[in-house]
Coordinates of C-alpha atoms and ligand atoms in Angstrom, one line a residue:
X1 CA 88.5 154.0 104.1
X2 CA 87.6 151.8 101.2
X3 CA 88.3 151.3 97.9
X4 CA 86.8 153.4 95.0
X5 CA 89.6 152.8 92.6
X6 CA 89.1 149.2 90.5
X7 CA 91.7 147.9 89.5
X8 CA 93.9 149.0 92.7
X9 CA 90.7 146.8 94.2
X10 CA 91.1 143.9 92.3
X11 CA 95.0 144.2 92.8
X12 CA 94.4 143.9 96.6
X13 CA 92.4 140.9 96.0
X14 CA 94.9 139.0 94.2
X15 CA 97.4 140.3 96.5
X16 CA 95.4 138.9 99.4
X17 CA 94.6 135.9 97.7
X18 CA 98.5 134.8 96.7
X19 CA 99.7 135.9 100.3
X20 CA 96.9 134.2 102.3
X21 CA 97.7 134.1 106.2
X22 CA 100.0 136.7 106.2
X23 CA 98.7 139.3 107.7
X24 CA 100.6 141.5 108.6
X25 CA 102.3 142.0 105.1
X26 CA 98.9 142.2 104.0
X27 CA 97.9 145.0 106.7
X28 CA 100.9 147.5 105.2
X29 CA 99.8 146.5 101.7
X30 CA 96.2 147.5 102.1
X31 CA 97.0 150.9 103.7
X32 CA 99.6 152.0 101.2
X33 CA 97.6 151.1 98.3
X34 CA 94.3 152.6 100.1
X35 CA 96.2 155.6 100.2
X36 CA 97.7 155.8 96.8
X37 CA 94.3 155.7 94.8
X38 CA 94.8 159.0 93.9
X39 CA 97.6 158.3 92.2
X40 CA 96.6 155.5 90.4
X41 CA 93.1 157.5 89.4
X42 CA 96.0 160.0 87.0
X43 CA 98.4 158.0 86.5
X44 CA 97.5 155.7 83.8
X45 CA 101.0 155.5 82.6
X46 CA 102.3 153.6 86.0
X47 CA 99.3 151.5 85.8
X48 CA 100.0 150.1 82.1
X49 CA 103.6 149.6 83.4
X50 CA 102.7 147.2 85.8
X51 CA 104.6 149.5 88.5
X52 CA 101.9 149.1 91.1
X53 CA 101.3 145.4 90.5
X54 CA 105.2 144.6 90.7
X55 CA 105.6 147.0 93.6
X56 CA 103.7 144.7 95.9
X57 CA 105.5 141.4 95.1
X58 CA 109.4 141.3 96.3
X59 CA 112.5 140.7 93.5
X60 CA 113.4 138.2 95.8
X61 CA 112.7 136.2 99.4
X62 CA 115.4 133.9 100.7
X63 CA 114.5 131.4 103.7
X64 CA 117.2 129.3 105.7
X65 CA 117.7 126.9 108.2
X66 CA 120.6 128.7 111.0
X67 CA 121.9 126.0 112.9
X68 CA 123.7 126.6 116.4
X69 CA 125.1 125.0 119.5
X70 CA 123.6 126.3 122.5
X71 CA 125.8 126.3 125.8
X72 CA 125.0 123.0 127.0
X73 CA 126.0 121.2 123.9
X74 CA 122.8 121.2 121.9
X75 CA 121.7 121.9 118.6
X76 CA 119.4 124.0 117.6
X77 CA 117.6 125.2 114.6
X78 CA 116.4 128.5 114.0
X79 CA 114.8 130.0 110.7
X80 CA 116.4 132.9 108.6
X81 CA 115.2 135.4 106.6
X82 CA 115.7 138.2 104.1
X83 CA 113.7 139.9 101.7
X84 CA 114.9 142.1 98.4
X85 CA 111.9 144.1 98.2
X86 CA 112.6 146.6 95.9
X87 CA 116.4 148.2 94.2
X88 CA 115.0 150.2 91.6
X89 CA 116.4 153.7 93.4
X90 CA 119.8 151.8 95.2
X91 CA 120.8 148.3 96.8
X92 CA 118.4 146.9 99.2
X93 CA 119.0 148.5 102.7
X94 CA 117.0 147.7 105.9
X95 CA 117.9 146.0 109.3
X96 CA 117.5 142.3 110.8
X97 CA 115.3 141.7 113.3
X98 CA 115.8 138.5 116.3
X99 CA 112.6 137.9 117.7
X100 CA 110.8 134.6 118.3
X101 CA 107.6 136.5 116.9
X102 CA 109.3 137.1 113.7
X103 CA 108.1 135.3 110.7
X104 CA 107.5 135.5 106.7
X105 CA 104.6 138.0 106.8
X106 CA 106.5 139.9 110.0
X107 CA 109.5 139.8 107.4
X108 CA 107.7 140.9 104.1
X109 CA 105.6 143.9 106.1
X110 CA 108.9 145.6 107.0
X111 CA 110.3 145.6 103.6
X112 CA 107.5 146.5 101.6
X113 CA 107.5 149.3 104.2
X114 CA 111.4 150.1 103.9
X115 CA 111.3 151.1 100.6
X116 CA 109.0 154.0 101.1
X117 CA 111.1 154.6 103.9
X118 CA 113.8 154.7 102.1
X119 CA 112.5 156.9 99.2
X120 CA 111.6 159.7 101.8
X121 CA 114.9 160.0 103.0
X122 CA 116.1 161.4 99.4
X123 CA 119.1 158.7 100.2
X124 CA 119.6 156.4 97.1
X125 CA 118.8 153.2 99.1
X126 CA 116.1 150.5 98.1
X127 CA 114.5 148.7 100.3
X128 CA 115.1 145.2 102.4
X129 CA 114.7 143.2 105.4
X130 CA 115.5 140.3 107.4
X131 CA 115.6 138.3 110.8
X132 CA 115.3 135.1 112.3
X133 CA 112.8 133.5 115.3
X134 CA 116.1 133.2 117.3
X135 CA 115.0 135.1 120.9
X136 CA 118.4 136.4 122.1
X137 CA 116.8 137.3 125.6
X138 CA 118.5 135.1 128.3
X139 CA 120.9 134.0 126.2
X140 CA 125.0 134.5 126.7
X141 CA 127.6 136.5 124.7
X142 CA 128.4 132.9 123.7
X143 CA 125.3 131.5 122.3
X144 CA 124.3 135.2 120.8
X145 CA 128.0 135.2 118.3
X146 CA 127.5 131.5 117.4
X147 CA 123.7 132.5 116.3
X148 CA 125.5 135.6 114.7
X149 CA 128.2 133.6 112.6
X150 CA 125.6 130.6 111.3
X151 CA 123.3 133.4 110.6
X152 CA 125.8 135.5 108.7
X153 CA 127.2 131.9 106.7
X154 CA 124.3 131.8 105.0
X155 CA 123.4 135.1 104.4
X156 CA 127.0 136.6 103.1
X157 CA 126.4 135.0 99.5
X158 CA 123.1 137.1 99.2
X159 CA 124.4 140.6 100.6
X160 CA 127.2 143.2 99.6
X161 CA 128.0 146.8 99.8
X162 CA 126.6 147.3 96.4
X163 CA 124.2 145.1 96.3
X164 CA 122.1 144.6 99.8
X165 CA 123.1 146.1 103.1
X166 CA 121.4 145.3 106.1
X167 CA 121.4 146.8 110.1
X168 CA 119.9 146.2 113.7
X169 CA 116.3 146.7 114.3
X170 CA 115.1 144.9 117.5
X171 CA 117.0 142.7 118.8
X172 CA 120.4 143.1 116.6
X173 CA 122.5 146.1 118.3
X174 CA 126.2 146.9 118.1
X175 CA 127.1 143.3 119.6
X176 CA 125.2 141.6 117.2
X177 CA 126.4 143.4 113.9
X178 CA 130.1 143.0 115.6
X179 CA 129.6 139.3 115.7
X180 CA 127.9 139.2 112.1
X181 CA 130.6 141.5 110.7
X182 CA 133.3 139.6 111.8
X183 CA 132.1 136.4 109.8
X184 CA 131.3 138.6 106.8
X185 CA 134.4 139.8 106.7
X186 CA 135.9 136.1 107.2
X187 CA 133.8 134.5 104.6
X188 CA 134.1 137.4 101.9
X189 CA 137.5 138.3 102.7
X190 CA 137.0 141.8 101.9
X191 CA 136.5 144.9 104.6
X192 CA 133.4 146.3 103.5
X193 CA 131.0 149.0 104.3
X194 CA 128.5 145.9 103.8
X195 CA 126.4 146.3 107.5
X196 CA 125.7 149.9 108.9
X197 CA 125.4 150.2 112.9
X198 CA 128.6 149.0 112.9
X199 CA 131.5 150.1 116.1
X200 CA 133.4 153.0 115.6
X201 CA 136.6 151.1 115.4
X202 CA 135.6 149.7 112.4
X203 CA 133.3 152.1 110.1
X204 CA 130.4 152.7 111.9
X205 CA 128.9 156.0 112.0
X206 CA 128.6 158.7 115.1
X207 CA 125.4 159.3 116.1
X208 CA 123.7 155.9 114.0
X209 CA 122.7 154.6 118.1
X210 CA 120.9 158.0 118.6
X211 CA 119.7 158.3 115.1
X212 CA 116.2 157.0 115.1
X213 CA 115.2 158.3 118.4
X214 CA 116.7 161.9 117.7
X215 CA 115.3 161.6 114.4
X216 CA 111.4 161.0 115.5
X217 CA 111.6 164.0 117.9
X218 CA 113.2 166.5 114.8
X219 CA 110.5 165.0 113.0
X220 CA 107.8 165.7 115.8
X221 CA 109.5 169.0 116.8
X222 CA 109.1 170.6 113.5
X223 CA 105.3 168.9 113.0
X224 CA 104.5 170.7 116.3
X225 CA 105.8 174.0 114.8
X226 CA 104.3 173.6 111.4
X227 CA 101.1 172.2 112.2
X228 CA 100.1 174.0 115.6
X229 CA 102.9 176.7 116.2
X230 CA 103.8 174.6 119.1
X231 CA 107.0 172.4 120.2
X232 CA 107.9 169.8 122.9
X233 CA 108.7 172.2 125.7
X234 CA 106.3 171.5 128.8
X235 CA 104.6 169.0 127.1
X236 CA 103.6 165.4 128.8
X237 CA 105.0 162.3 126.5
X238 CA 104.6 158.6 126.7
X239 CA 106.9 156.6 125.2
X240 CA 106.7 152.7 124.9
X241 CA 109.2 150.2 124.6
X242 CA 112.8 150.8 126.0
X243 CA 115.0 149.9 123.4
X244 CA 117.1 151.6 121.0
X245 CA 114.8 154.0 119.7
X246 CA 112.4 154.7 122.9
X247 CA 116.0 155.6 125.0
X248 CA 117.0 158.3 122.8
X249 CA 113.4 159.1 122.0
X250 CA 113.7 160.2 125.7
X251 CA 116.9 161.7 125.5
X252 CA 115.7 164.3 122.5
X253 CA 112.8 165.0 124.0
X254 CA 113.8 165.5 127.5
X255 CA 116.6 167.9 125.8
X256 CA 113.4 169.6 124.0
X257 CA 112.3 170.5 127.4
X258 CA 109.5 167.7 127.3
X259 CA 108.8 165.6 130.4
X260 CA 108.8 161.7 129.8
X261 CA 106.6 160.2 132.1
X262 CA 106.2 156.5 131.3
X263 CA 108.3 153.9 129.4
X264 CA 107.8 150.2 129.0
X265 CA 109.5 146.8 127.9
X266 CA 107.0 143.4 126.7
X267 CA 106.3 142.8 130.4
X268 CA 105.0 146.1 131.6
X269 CA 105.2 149.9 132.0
X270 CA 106.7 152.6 134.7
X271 CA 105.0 156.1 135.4
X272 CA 106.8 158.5 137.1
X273 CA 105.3 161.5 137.5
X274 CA 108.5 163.4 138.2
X275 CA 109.5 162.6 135.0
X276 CA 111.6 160.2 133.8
X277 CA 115.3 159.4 135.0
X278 CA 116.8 158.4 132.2
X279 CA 119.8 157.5 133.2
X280 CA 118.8 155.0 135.3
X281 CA 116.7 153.3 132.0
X282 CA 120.1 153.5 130.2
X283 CA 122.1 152.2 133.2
X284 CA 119.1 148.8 133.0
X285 CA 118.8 148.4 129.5
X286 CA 122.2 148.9 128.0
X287 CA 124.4 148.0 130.4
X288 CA 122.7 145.1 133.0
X289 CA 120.2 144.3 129.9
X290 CA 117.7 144.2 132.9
X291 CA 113.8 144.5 132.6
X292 CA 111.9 147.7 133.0
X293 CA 110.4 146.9 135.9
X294 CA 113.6 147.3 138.0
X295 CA 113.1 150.8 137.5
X296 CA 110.7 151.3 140.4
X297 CA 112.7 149.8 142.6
X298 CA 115.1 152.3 141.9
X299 CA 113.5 155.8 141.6
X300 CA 111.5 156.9 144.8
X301 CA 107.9 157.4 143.6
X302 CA 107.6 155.8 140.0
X303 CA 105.3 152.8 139.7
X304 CA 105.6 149.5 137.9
X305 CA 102.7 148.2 135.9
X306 CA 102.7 144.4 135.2
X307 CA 101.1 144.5 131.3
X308 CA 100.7 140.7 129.9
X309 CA 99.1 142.5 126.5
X310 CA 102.5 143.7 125.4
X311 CA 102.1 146.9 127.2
X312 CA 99.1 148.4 125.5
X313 CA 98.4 149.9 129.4
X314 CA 100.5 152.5 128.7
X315 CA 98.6 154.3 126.2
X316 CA 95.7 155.1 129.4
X317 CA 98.3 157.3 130.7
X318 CA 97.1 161.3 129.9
X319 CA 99.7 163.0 127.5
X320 CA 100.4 165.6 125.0
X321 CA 102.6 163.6 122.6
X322 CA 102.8 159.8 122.2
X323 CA 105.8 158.2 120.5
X324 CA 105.4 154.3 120.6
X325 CA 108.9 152.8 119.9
X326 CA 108.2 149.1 121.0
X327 CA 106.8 147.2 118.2
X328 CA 103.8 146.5 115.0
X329 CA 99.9 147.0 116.1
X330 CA 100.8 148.4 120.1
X331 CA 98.1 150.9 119.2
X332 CA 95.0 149.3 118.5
X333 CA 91.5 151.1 118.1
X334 CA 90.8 151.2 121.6
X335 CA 94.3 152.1 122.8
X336 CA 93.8 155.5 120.2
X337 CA 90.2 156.2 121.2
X338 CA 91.7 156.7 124.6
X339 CA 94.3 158.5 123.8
X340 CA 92.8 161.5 121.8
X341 CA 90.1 161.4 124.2
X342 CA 92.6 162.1 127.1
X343 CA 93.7 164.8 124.5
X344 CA 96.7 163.7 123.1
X345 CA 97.7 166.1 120.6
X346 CA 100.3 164.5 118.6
X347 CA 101.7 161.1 117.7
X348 CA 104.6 159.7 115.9
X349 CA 105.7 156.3 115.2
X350 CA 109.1 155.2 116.1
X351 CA 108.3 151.7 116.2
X352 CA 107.2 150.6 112.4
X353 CA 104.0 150.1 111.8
X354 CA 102.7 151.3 115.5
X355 CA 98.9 151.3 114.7
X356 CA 97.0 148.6 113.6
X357 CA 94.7 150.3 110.2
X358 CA 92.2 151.0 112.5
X359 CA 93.9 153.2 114.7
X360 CA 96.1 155.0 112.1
X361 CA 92.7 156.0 110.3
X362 CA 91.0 156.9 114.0
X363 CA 93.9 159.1 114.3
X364 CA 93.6 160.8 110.7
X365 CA 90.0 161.2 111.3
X366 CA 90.5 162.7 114.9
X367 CA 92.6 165.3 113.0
X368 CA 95.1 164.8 115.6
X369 CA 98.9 165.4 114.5
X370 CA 99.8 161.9 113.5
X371 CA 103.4 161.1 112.2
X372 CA 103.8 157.3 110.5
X373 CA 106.4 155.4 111.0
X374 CA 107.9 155.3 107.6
X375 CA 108.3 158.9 107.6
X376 CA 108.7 159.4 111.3
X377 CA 111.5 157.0 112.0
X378 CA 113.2 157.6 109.2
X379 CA 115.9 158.4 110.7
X380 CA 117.8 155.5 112.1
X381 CA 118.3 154.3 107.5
X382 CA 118.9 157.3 106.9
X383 CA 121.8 157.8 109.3
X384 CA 122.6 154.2 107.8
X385 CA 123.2 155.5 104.5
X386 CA 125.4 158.3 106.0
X387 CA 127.4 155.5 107.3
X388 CA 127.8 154.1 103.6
X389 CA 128.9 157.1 102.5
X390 CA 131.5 157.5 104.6
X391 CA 132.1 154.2 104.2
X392 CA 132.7 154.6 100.5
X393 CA 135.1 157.9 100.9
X394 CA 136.9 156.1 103.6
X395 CA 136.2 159.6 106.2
X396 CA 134.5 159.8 109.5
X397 CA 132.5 162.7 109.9
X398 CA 132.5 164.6 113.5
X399 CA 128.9 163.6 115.8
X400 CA 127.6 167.2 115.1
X401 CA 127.6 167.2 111.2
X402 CA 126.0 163.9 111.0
X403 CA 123.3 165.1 113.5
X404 CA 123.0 167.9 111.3
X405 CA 122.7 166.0 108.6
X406 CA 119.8 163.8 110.2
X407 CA 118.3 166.9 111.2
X408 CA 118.2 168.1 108.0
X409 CA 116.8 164.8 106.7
X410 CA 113.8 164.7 108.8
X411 CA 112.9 167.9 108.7
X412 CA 112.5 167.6 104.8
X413 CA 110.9 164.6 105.1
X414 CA 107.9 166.2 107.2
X415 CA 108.0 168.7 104.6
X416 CA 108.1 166.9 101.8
X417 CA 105.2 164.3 103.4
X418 CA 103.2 167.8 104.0
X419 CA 103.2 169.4 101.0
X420 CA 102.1 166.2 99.5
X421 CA 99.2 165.9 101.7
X422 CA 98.6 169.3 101.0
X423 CA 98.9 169.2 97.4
X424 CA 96.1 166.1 97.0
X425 CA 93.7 167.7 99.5
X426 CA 93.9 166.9 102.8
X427 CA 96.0 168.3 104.6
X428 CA 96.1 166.5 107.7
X429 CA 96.4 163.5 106.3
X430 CA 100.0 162.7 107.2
X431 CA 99.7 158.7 106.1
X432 CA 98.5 159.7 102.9
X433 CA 101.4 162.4 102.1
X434 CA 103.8 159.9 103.0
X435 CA 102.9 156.7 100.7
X436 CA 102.4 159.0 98.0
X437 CA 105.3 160.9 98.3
X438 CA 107.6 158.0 98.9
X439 CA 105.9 156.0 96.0
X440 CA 106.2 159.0 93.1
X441 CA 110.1 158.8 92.9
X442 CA 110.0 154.6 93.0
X443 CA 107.1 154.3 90.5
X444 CA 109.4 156.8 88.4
X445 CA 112.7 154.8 88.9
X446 CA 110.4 151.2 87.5
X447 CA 108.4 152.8 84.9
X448 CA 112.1 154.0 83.2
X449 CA 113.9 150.6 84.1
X450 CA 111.4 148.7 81.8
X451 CA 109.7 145.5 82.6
X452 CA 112.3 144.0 85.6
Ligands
LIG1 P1 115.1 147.0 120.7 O1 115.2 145.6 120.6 O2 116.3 147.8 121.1 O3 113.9 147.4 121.7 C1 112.6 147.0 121.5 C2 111.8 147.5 122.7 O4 110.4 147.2 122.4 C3 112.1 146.7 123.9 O5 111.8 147.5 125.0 C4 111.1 145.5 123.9 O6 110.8 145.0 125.1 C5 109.9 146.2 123.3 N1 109.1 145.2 122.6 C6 109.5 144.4 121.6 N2 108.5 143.6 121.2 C7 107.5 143.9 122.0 C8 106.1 143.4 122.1 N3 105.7 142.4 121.4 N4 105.3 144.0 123.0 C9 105.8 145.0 123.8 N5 107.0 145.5 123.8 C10 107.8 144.9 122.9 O7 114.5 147.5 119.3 P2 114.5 149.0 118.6 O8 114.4 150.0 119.7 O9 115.7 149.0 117.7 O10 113.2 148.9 117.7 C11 111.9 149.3 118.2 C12 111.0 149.5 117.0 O11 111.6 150.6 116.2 C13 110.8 148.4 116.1 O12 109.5 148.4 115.5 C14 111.8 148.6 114.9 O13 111.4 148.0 113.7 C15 111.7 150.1 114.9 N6 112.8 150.8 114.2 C16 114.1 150.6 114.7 C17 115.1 151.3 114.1 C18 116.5 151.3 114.7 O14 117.4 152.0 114.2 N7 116.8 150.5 115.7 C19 115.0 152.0 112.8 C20 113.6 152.2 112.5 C21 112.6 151.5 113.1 P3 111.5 143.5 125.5 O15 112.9 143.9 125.9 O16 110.6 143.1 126.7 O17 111.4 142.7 124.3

């Protein structure tokens, strides 16, 4: 795809030319404004208003040194980060991510993202991000909460439950907003709803640990049914990664009647024909915090894949559906031609940004059912601003009406992304309905705040 509008040409020049290096901010950038051209081609309103041109550059980037003692005595320095991409429909909301790969375009590409997200979800949230380089693999419960608190000591003065509230992505789970909570809490000395994915003791939500997982396959299920008359039952999926999302990717999936097959972790992937078990993956991952590989050893007739390329490997195995939950550009060109030519019928991002451009357009092209991320894994902020809302009216809500709730969500959101597609002309085009859709209710929110 190219562009044919001008000045949303020249405004990806400049773009490139004032974020030069960072490529993967400037990968999301190119395929959302790609993608809104139509747009931009009738509304000359949101062009004179400067929305598109201040909807690429974030109200604010913070960077900071996070300064720990590791356990054998020793200081080190890690680098922190959070971006305030966008409030003009709520306070900035999106999680923190600790990974050593993480860095200012990593950073910048998941906010600009968020806030579409975000918009989708019909939630008033804007949209955020942050993380550090720290790598909390290997490291003890020790080491992990001292990271936590120096993180949190700088990052308090910028956040609040008005104003910015972040939650886990990879990396940061329940221990990890424990530990930051704790020092928020400390340093602020007010209990606030000011992190989602928080315990249940204090605030979080049922169903948030489920949410983005369950939320993909709602998402899937009902662009099986709209798109194909079909749904997950006796279908073949692949999953990658085995975090937080990819484990109750399984779960929903499996409880759709689908059978999981493969699952991986940044070292390597298991097949098992059989179908996965998962409560073996559950009994690795969330409780031993063990590698994926271990799997084999346990479950008679599954094999372990050694991958050094992330685990791209796993998108050679044959499948219906593919939902890649690991992490940005697993699914490169190659990686997609193979997959629709084993006949994949649908995918659906759980992890952001799955697909490299490439890919995502080989996909759209193919014709293929093909779910982005920002409407696809929705799920997990949108559960997060459940949490703030009971947070606010100081009430839990029982598991069932929240999943409800969630349901409800990504169901409209498919629609909504749909219709959209639908509406400009192609109807397949899934990417498309989804930056368009998510950018309408923003671009309205700016043009009526005034120059800010
Ligand atoms: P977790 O940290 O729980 O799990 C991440 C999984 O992906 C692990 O299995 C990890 O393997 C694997 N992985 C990470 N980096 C790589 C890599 N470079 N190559 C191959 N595998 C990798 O994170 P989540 O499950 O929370 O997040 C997964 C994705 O979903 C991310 O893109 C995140 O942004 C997105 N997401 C998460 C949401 C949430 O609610 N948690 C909400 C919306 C999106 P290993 O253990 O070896 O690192």
């Amino acid at each position: 795809m190219e562009f044919t509008n001008a000045y949303l040409k020249d405004l990806f020049e400049r773009v490139s030319k004032r974020n030069a290096g960072e490529k993967e901010f400037l990968q999301a950038v190119e395929e959302v404004l790609l993608s809104l051209q139509p747009v931009a081609d009738k509304r000359q309103d949101l062009v004179d208003a400067g929305v598109f041109e201040r909807f690429v550059e974030p109200e604010r980037f913070v960077i900071f040194r996070v300064p720990w003692i590791n356990d054998k005595g020793q200081l080190v320095v890690n680098r922190g980060f959070r971006v305030q991409f966008n409030s003009a429909i709520g306070p900035y909301k999106g999680g923190i991510r600790f990974h050593p790969s993480v860095n200012q375009s990593v950073i910048k590409f998941l906010g600009f993202e968020q806030c579409l997200k975000n918009s989708l979800t019909t939630l008033p949230m804007g949209g955020g991000k942050g993380g550090s380089d720290f790598d909390p693999k290997g490291k003890s419960d020790r080491e992990i909460m001292a990271f936590c608190q120096s993180f949190m000591t700088e990052l308090f003065r910028h956040i609040g439950a008005d104003t910015d509230v972040p939650a886990g992505d990879i990396g940061v789970g329940g221990r990890e907003i424990g530990f930051m909570f704790g020092q928020y809490k400390r340093l602020a000395n007010e209990y606030t709803g000011v992190l989602t994915g928080k315990g249940l003791s204090y605030g979080g939500s049922l169903a948030r640990t489920q949410a983005t997982g369950y939320g993909l396959c709602y998402f899937t299920q009902e662009m099986l049914k709209t798109m194909a008359n079909t749904s997950f039952a006796g279908k073949t999926v692949v999953i990658s990664g085995s975090g937080n999302v990819a484990i109750y990717a399984c779960e929903k999936a499996q409880s759709f009647g689908a059978k999981v097959v493969a699952m991986s972790d940044s070292n390597g992937y298991i097949y098992d024909k059989d179908g996965i078990d998962l409560a073996i993956v559950k009994q690795i991952k969330e409780v031993e915090r063990g590698r994926i590989k271990e799997y084999a050893d346990r479950k008679k007739g599954a094999i372990y894949t050694e991958d050094k390329d992330g685990s791209k490997g796993i998108w050679s195995i044959k499948c219906d559906i593919a939902l890649p939950c690991a992490t940005q550009n697993e699914i490169n060109l190659e990686s997609a031609k193979l997959l629709v030519k084993n006949g994949v019928m649908a995918v659906a991002e759980g992890s952001n940004m799955s697909s490299t451009n490439e890919a995502g357009q080989f996909f759209v092209e193919s014709k293929i059912m093909y779910g982005p991320a920002k409407a696809a894994n929705a799920g997990g902020v949108a559960t997060s601003g459940l949490e703030m809302s009971q947070n606010s009216i100081r009430l839990s809500w029982a598991f069932e009406e929240v999943d409800q709730k969630l349901k409800g969500i990504m169901e409209g959101i498919f629609h909504k992304i749909h219709d959209t597609a639908v509406e400009y002309g192609q109807p397949t085009n899934l990417v498309m309905g989804a930056n368009i859709a998510g950018f309408k209710k923003i671009a309205d929110a700016m043009k009526a705040q005034g120059c800010c």
